Tab-separated table of C-alpha atoms and ligand atoms in Angstrom:
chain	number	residue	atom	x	y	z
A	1	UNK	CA	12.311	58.108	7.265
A	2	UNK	CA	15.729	57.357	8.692
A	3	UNK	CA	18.372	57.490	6.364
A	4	UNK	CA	21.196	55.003	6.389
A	5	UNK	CA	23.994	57.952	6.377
A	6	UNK	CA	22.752	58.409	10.225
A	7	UNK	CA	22.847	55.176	11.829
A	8	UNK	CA	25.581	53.787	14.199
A	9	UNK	CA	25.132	50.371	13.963
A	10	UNK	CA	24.701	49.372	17.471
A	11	UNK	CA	22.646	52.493	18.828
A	12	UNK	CA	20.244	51.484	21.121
A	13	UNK	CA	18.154	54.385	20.508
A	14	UNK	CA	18.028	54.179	16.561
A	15	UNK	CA	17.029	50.644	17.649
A	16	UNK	CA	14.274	51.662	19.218
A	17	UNK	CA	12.895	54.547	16.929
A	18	UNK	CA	13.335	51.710	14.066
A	19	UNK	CA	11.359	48.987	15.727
A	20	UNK	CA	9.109	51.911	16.533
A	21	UNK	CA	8.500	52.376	12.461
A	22	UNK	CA	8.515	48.907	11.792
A	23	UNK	CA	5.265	48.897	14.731
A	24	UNK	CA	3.494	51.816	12.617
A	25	UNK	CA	4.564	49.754	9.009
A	26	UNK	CA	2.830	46.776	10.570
A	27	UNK	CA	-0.422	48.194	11.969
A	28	UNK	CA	-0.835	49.982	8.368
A	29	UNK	CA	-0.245	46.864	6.030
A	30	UNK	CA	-2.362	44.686	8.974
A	31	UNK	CA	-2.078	41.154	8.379
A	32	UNK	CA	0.792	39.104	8.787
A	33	UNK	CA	4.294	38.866	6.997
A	34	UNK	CA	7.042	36.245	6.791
A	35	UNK	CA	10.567	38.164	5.652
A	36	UNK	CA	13.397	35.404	4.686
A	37	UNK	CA	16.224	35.866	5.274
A	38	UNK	CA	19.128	34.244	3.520
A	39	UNK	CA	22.203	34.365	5.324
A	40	UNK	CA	24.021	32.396	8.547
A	41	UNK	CA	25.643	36.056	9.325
A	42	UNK	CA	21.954	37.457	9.449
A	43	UNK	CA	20.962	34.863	11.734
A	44	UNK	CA	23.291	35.619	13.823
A	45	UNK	CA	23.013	39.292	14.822
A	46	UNK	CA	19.136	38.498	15.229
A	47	UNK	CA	19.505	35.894	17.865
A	48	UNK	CA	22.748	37.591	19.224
A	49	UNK	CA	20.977	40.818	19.990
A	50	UNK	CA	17.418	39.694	20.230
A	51	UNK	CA	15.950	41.561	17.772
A	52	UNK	CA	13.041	39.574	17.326
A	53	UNK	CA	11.878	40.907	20.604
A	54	UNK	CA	11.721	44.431	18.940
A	55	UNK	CA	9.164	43.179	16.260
A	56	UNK	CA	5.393	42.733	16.582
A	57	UNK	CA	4.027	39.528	17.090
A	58	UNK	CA	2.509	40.154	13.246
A	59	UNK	CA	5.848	40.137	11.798
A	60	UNK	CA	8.180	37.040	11.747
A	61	UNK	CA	11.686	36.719	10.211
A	62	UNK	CA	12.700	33.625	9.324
A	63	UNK	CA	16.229	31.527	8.518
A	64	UNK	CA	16.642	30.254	4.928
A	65	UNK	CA	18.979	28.035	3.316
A	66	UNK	CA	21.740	30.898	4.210
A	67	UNK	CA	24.279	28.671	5.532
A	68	UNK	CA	26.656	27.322	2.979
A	69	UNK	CA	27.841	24.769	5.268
A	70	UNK	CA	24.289	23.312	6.233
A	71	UNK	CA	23.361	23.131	2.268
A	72	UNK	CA	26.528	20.866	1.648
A	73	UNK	CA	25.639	17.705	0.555
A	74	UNK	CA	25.743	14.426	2.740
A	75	UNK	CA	27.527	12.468	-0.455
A	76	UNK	CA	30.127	15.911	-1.079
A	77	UNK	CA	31.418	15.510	2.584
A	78	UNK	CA	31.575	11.789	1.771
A	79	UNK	CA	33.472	12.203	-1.473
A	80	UNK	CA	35.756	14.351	0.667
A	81	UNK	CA	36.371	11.600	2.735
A	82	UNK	CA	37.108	9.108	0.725
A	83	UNK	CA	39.639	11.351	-1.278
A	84	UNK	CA	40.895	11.778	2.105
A	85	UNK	CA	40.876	8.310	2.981
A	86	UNK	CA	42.762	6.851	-0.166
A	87	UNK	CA	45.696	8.834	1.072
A	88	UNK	CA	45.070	12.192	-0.234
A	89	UNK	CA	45.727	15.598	1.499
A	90	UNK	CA	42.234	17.429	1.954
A	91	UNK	CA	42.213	20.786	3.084
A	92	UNK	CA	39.013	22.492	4.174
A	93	UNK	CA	37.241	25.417	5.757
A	94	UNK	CA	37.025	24.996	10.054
A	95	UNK	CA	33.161	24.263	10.002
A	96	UNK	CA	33.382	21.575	7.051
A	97	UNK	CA	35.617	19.708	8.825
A	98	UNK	CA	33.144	18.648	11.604
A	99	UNK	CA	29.832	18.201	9.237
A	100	UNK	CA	28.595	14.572	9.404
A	101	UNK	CA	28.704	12.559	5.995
A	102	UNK	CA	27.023	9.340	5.873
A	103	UNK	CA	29.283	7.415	8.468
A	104	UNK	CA	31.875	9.656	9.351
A	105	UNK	CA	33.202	13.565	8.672
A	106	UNK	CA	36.730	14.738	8.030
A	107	UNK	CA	37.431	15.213	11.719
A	108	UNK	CA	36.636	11.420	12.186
A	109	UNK	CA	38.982	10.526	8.776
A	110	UNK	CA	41.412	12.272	10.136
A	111	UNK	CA	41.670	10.662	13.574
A	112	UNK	CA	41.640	7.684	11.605
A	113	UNK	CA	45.010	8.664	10.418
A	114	UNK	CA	43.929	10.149	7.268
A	115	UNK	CA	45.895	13.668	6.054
A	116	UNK	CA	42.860	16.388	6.578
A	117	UNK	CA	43.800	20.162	7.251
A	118	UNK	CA	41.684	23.348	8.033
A	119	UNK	CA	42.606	26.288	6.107
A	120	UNK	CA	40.860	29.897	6.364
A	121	UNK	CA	41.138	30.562	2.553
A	122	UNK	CA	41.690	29.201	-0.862
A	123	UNK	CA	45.218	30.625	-1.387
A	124	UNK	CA	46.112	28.857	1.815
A	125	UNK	CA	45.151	25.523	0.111
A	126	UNK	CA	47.064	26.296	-2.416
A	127	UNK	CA	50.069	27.070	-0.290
A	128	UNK	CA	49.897	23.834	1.419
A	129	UNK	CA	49.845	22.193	-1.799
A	130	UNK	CA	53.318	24.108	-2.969
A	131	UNK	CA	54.884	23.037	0.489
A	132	UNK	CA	53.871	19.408	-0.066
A	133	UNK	CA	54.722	19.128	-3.686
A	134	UNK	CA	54.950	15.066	-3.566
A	135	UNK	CA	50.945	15.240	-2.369
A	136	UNK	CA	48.445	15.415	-4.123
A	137	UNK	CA	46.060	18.215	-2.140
A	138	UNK	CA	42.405	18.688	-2.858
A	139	UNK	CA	40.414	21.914	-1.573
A	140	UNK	CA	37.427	20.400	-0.403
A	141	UNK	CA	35.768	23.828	-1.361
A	142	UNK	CA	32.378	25.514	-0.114
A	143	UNK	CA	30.424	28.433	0.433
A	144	UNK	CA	28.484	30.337	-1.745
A	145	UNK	CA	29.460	33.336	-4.669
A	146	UNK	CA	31.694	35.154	-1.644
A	147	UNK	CA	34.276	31.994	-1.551
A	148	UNK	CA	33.261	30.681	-5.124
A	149	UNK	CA	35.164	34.222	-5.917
A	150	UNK	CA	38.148	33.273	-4.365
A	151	UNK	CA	38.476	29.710	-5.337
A	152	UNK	CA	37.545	30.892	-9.062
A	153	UNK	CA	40.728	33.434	-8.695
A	154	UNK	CA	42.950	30.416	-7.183
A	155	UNK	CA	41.688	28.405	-10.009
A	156	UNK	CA	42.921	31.190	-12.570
A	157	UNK	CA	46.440	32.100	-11.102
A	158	UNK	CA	48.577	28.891	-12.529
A	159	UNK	CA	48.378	26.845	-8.973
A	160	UNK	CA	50.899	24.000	-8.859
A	161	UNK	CA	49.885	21.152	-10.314
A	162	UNK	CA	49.129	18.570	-7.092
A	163	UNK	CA	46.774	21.252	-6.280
A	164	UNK	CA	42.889	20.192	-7.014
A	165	UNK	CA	39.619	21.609	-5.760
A	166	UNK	CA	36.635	19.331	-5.086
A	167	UNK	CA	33.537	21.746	-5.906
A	168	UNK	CA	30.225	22.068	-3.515
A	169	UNK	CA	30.438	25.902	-3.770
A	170	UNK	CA	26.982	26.850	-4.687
A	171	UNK	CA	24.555	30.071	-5.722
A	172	UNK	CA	22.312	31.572	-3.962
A	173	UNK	CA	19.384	32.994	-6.140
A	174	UNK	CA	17.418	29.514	-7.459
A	175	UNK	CA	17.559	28.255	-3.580
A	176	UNK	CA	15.675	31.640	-3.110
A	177	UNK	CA	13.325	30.955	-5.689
A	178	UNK	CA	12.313	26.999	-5.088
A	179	UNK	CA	12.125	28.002	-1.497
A	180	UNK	CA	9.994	30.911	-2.626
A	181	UNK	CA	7.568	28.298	-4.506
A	182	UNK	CA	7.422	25.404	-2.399
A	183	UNK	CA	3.820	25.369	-0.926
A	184	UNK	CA	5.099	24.835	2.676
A	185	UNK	CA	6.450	28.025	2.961
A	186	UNK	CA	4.974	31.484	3.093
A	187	UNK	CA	7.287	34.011	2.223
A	188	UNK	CA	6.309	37.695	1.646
A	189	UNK	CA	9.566	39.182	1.191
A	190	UNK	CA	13.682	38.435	1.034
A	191	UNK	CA	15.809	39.945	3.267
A	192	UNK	CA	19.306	38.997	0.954
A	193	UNK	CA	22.505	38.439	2.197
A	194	UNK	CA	24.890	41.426	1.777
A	195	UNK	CA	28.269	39.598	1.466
A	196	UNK	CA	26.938	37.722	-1.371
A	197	UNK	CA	25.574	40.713	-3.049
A	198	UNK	CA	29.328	42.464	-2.156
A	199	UNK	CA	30.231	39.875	-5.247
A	200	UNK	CA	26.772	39.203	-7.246
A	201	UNK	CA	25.345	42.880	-6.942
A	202	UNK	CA	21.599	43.321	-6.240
A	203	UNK	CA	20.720	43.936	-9.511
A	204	UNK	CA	20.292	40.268	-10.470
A	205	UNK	CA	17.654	39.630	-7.791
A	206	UNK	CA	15.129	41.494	-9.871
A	207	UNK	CA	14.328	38.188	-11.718
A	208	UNK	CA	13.704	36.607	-8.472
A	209	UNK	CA	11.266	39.318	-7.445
A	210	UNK	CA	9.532	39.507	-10.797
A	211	UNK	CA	9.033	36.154	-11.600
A	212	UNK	CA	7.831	35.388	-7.811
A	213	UNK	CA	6.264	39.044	-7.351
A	214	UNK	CA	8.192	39.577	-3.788
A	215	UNK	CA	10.503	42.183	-2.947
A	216	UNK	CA	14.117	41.499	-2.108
A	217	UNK	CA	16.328	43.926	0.237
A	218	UNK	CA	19.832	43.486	0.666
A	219	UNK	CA	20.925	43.788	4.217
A	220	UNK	CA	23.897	44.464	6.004
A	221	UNK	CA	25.146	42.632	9.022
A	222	UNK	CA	24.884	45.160	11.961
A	223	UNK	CA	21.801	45.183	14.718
A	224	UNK	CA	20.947	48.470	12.698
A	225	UNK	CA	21.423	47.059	9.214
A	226	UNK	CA	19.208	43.996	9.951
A	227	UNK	CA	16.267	46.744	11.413
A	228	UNK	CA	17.086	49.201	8.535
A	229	UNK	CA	16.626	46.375	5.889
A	230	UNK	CA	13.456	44.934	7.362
A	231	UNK	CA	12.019	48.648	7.773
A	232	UNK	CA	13.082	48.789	3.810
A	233	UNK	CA	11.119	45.382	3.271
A	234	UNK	CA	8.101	46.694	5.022
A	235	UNK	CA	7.625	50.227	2.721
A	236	UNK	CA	7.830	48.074	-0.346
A	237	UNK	CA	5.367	46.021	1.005
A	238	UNK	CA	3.147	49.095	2.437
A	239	UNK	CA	2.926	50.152	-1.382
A	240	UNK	CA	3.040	46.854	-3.029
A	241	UNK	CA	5.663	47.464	-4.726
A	242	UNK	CA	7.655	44.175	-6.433
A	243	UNK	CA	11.337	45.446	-6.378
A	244	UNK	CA	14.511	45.276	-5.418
A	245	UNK	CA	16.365	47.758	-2.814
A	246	UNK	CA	19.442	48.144	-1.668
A	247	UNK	CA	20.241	48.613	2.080
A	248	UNK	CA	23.969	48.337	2.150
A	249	UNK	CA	25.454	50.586	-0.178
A	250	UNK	CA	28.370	50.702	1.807
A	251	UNK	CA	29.498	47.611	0.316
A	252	UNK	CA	26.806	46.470	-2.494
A	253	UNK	CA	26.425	48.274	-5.607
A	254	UNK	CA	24.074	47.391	-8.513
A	255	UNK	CA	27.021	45.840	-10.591
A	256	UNK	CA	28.779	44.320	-7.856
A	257	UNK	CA	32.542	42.951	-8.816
A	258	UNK	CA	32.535	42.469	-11.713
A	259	UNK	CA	35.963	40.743	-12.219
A	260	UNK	CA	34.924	38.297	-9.555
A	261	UNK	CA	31.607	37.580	-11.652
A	262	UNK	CA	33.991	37.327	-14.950
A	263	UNK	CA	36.371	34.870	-12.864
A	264	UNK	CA	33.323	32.824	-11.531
A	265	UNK	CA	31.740	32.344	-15.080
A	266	UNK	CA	35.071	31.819	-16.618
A	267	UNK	CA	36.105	29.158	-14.213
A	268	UNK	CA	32.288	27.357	-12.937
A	269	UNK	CA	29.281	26.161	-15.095
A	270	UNK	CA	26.127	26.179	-13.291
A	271	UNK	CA	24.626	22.492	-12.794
A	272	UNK	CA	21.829	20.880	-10.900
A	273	UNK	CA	22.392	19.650	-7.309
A	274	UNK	CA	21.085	18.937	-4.216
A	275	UNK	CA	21.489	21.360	-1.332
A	276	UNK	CA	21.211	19.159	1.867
A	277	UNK	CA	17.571	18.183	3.011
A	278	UNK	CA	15.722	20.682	0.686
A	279	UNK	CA	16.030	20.108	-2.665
A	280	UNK	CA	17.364	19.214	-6.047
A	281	UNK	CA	18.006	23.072	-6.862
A	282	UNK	CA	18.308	23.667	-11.020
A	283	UNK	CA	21.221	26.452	-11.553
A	284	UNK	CA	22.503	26.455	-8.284
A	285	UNK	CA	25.733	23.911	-8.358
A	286	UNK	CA	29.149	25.530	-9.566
A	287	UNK	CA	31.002	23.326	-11.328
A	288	UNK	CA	34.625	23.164	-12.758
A	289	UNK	CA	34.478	23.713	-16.148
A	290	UNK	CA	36.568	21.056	-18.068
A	291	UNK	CA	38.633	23.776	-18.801
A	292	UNK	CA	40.247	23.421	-15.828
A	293	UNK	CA	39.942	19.836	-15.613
A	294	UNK	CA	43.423	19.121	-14.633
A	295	UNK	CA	42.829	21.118	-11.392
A	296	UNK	CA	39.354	19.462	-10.645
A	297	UNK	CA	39.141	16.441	-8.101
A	298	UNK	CA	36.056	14.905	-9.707
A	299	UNK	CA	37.609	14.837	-13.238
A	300	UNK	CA	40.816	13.404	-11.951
A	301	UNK	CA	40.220	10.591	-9.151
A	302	UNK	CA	37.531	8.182	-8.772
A	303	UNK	CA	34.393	10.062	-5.912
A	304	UNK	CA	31.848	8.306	-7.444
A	305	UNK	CA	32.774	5.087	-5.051
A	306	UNK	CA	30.300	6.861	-2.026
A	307	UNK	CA	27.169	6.278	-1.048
A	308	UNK	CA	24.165	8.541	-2.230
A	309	UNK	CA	22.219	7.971	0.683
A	310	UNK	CA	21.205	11.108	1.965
A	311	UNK	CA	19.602	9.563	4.847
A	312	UNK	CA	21.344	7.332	7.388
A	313	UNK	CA	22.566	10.134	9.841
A	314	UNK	CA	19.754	12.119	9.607
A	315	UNK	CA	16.397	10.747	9.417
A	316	UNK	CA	15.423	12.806	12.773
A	317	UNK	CA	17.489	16.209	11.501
A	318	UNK	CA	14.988	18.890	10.186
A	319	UNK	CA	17.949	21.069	9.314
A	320	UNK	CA	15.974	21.572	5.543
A	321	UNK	CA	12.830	22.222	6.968
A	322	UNK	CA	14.716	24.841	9.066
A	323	UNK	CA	16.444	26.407	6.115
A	324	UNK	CA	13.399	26.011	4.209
A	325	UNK	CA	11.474	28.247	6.925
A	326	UNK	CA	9.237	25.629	8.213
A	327	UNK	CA	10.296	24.386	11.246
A	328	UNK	CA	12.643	26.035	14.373
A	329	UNK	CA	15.166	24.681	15.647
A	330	UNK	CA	13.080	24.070	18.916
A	331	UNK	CA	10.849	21.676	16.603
A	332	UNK	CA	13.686	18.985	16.374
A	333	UNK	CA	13.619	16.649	19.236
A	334	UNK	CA	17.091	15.682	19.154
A	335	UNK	CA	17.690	19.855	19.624
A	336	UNK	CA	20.395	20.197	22.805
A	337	UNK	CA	20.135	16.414	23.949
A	338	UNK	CA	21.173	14.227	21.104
A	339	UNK	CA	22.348	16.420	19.008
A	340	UNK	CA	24.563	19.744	20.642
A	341	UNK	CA	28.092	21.358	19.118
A	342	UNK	CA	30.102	19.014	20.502
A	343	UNK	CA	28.411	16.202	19.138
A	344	UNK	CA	26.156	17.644	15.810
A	345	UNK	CA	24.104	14.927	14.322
A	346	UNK	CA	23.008	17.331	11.335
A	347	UNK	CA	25.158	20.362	10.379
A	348	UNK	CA	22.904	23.371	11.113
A	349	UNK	CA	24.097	22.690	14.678
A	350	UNK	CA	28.133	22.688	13.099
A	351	UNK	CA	28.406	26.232	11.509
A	352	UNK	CA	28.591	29.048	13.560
A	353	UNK	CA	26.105	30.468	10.618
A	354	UNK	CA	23.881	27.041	11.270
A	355	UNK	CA	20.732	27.530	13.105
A	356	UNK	CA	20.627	25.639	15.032
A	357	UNK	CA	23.951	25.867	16.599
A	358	UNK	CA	23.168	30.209	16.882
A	359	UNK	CA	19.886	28.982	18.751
A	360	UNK	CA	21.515	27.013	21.152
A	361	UNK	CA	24.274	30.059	21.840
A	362	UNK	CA	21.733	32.786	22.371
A	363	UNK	CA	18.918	31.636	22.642
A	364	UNK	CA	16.088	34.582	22.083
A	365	UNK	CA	17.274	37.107	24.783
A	366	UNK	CA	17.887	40.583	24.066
A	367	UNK	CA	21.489	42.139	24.361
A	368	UNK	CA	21.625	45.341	22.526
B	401	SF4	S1	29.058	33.196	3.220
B	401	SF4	FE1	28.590	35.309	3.693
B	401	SF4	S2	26.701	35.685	2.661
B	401	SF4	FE2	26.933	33.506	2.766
B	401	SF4	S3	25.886	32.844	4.582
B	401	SF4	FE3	27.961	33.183	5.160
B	401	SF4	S4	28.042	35.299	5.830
B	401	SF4	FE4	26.160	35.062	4.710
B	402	SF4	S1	19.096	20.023	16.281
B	402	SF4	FE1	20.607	18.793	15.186
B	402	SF4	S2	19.484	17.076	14.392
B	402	SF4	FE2	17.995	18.666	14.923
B	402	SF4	S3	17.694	19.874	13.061
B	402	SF4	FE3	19.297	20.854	14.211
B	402	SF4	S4	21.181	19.977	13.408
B	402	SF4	FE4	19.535	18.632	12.768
């Protein structure tokens, strides 16, 4: 078995010998598997350096609701926008700004003349508030446990008091789990993202493996990583073995960071919402807590006054059937004529971790 001490990430050769194993794994368990997995970065290296031309036929790998962008809410982005639009200063991540809401995004608000700003981090947010102290400045903030994290820390370190953060970070592990029930889908096995699991650990996916009897891997981000966890996947599957593994201890321990957990439990409460065009997801919405109500945009200005129609932009979009793992990107007919990066009518084709947009970049070729 290769061991993950030997690989260079981008080696051809281990490539090869990998896809080889995976081969000999497939012809042994002989029938056909469906590994999820559950991350825009994972996507990414997969169509970037073909790697689904190294499997067999037998073996697919499929995009889940990995892309914290794509799961964001049509009515967050809207409540964004109208924060924006009553004269507040809203400061976002790049891809947010661009993601369709029900009639318009935050790059459309802001050629409107509204104040909208794209900043890589939460501190930065937090910095423009300090710079525009007569403004009030809300971090329209998303992105799952990774940026939760940082927001949560942000949240904790006294920011000025014009600063607030409008919420759609969300959590991973119940999207895995209603996608992993929802009788569409046929899902044999997680491939989980290792960024998250940087924060969460991979301890905690045990429950999702137990209570759905699938195995979860936690894979890195590298051509080699992706192979390596998949090969990983496949042995626990050979033996039928319900667990969890762990194929990036470079960065993921069992415990993970655990002051980052602390900060997100301290500052979020876990609520029901919906993740955008698959489901109404128990668990998997952080919220402010009210103890930190002063800082939170919901508890402070009026974003109820949007519309909840999930709808009007996107009655053609399959973006949730994509991130559910039932439809490809080539299955939308509005894929690369209505609907390309310059003009995205859903946001899987926003986010450079969307699927639709990574689809449209490389295509299926090999590059390695
Ligand atoms: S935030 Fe990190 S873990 Fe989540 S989808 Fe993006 S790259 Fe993957
Ligand atoms: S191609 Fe565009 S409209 Fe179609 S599913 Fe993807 S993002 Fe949605």
């Amino acid at each position: 078995m290769t061991s993950l001490g030997d690989l260079k990430y981008r080696d051809t050769q281990k490539a090869e010998e990998l896809a080889d194993t995976i081969d000999e794994q497939m012809d042994s368990i002989d029938r056909d598997i469906e590994v999820m997995h559950v991350c825009g970065s994972h996507e990414q290296v997969i169509a970037k350096f073909g790697l689904r031309e190294l499997l067999p036929s037998s073996l697919s790998v499929t995009m889940g609701p990995g892309c914290p962008v794509c799961v964001t809410n049509m009515p967050e982005v809207d409540e964004a926008v109208a924060l924006a639009e009553s004269g507040k200063l809203v400061a976002t991540y790049g891809d947010m700004f661009r993601v369709p809401g029900s009639s318009k995004s935050l790059a459309d608000a802001k050629a409107n003349g509204a104040s909208v700003e794209v900043v890589y981090s939460a501190s930065d947010a937090v910095t423009l508030a300090e710079e525009n102290p007569d403004q009030d400045v809300i971090f329209f903030a998303t992105g799952f446990e990774t940026t939760a994290a940082s927001t949560a820390a942000v949240l904790q370190s006294n920011p000025p008091d014009n600063f607030y953060v409008l919420s759609a970070h969300k959590y991973v592990p119940p999207a895995m789990e209603v996608v992993a029930e929802m009788p569409s889908t046929d899902v044999d096995a997680f491939l989980a993202a290792g960024h998250a699991a940087t924060i969460t650990g991979y301890e905690l996916f045990g429950s999702v493996a137990k209570r759905h009897d699938i195995p979860v891997v936690v894979g890195g981000f590298e051509p080699i990583d992706v192979l390596y966890g998949v090969q990983e996947i496949l042995e626990l599957v050979e033996c039928d073995q319900v667990a969890v593994k762990n194929a990036y201890p470079r960065c993921v321990s069992k415990e993970g960071n655990k002051a980052a957990m602390q900060a997100i439990e301290q500052v979020f409460e876990r609520t029901s919402g919906e993740w955008r065009g698959i489901a109404n997801i128990p668990d998997a919405n952080f919220t402010i807590r009210d103890e930190y109500h002063q800082h939170s945009a919901r508890q402070q200005f009026e974003t109820e006054s949007v519309s909840d129609n999930t709808d009007m932009l996107t009655d053609q979009c399959i973006c949730g059937d994509i991130m559910a793992g039932i439809s490809s990107p080539d299955d939308c007919d509005l894929f690369g004529e209505e609907c390309t990066p310059d003009n995205p009518v859903g946001a899987c084709m926003v986010s450079d971790e969307g699927a639709c947009k990574i689809k449209l970049e490389y295509g299926g070729l090999p590059e390695l």
